C-alpha positions in Angstrom: -1.4 -5.6 -12.7 -2.7 -7.6 -10.1 -6.7 -6.2 -9.1 -4.8 -6.1 -5.5 -2.1 -3.9 -7.0 -5.4 -2.0 -9.3 -7.0 -1.7 -6.3 -3.9 0.0 -3.9 -3.2 2.8 -6.6 -6.6 3.5 -6.2 -6.5 4.7 -2.5 -3.1 6.1 -3.1 -4.6 8.3 -5.3 -7.3 8.6 -3.2 -6.3 8.9 -0.4 -1.9 10.4 -0.7 -1.6 13.4 -2.8 1.6 12.6 -3.8 0.4 13.9 -6.8 1.3 11.2 -10.0 0.3 8.7 -10.5 1.3 5.6 -8.2 4.0 3.7 -9.4 4.0 0.1 -7.9 7.8 -0.2 -7.3 8.5 3.4 -5.9 9.2 3.9 -1.9 6.9 5.9 0.0 10.0 8.1 0.8 10.1 7.8 -3.6 6.9 9.0 -3.2 7.4 11.3 -0.8 4.8 10.2 2.0 6.2 10.7 4.8 6.3 8.4 7.6 3.6 9.6 9.9 1.0 9.2 6.2 2.4 6.4 5.0 1.7 4.0 8.1 -2.1 5.4 8.3 -2.8 3.9 4.8 -1.0 0.4 6.0 -3.8 1.0 8.3 -6.2 2.2 6.2 -5.3 -1.3 3.2 -5.7 -3.6 6.7 -9.2 -1.5 6.3 -9.9 -2.1 3.0 -8.3 -5.8 2.0 -10.0 -7.2 6.0 -5.9 -7.9 7.0 -3.9 -7.6 9.8 -1.1 -5.8 9.4 0.9 -5.6 12.7 3.2 -2.2 13.4 6.7 -4.7 12.8 5.8 -6.4 9.9 5.1 -2.8 8.2 9.2 -2.3 8.3 8.8 -5.2 4.9 6.8 -3.0 2.6 9.1 -1.0 0.7 7.7 -1.0 -2.5 3.6 -0.8 -3.5 4.7 -4.1 -5.2 5.5 -5.9 -1.9 3.1 -4.7 -0.5 0.4 -6.1 -2.7 2.2 -9.9 -2.2 1.6 -9.2 1.4 -1.6 -8.9 0.8 -2.3 -11.3 -1.4 -0.3 -13.6 0.8 -2.9 -13.2 4.1 -6.3 -12.7 2.9 -8.7 -14.5 3.8 
């Protein structure tokens, strides 16, 4: 597991009430995260990692692992 994935899991635990350990390969909907909460979480991730995540790119993230890969590919 990459350090980005570890940090994302911690952000999920601190900011989303999913009632379980975050699964990096589960979809946001499968984890019980509403679309509104998912958008807010993506914005939080952008701030935390200092990465611009355009609203149009949000739909490409089906899982936390995909989000981690995006952050790793686009961070300074």
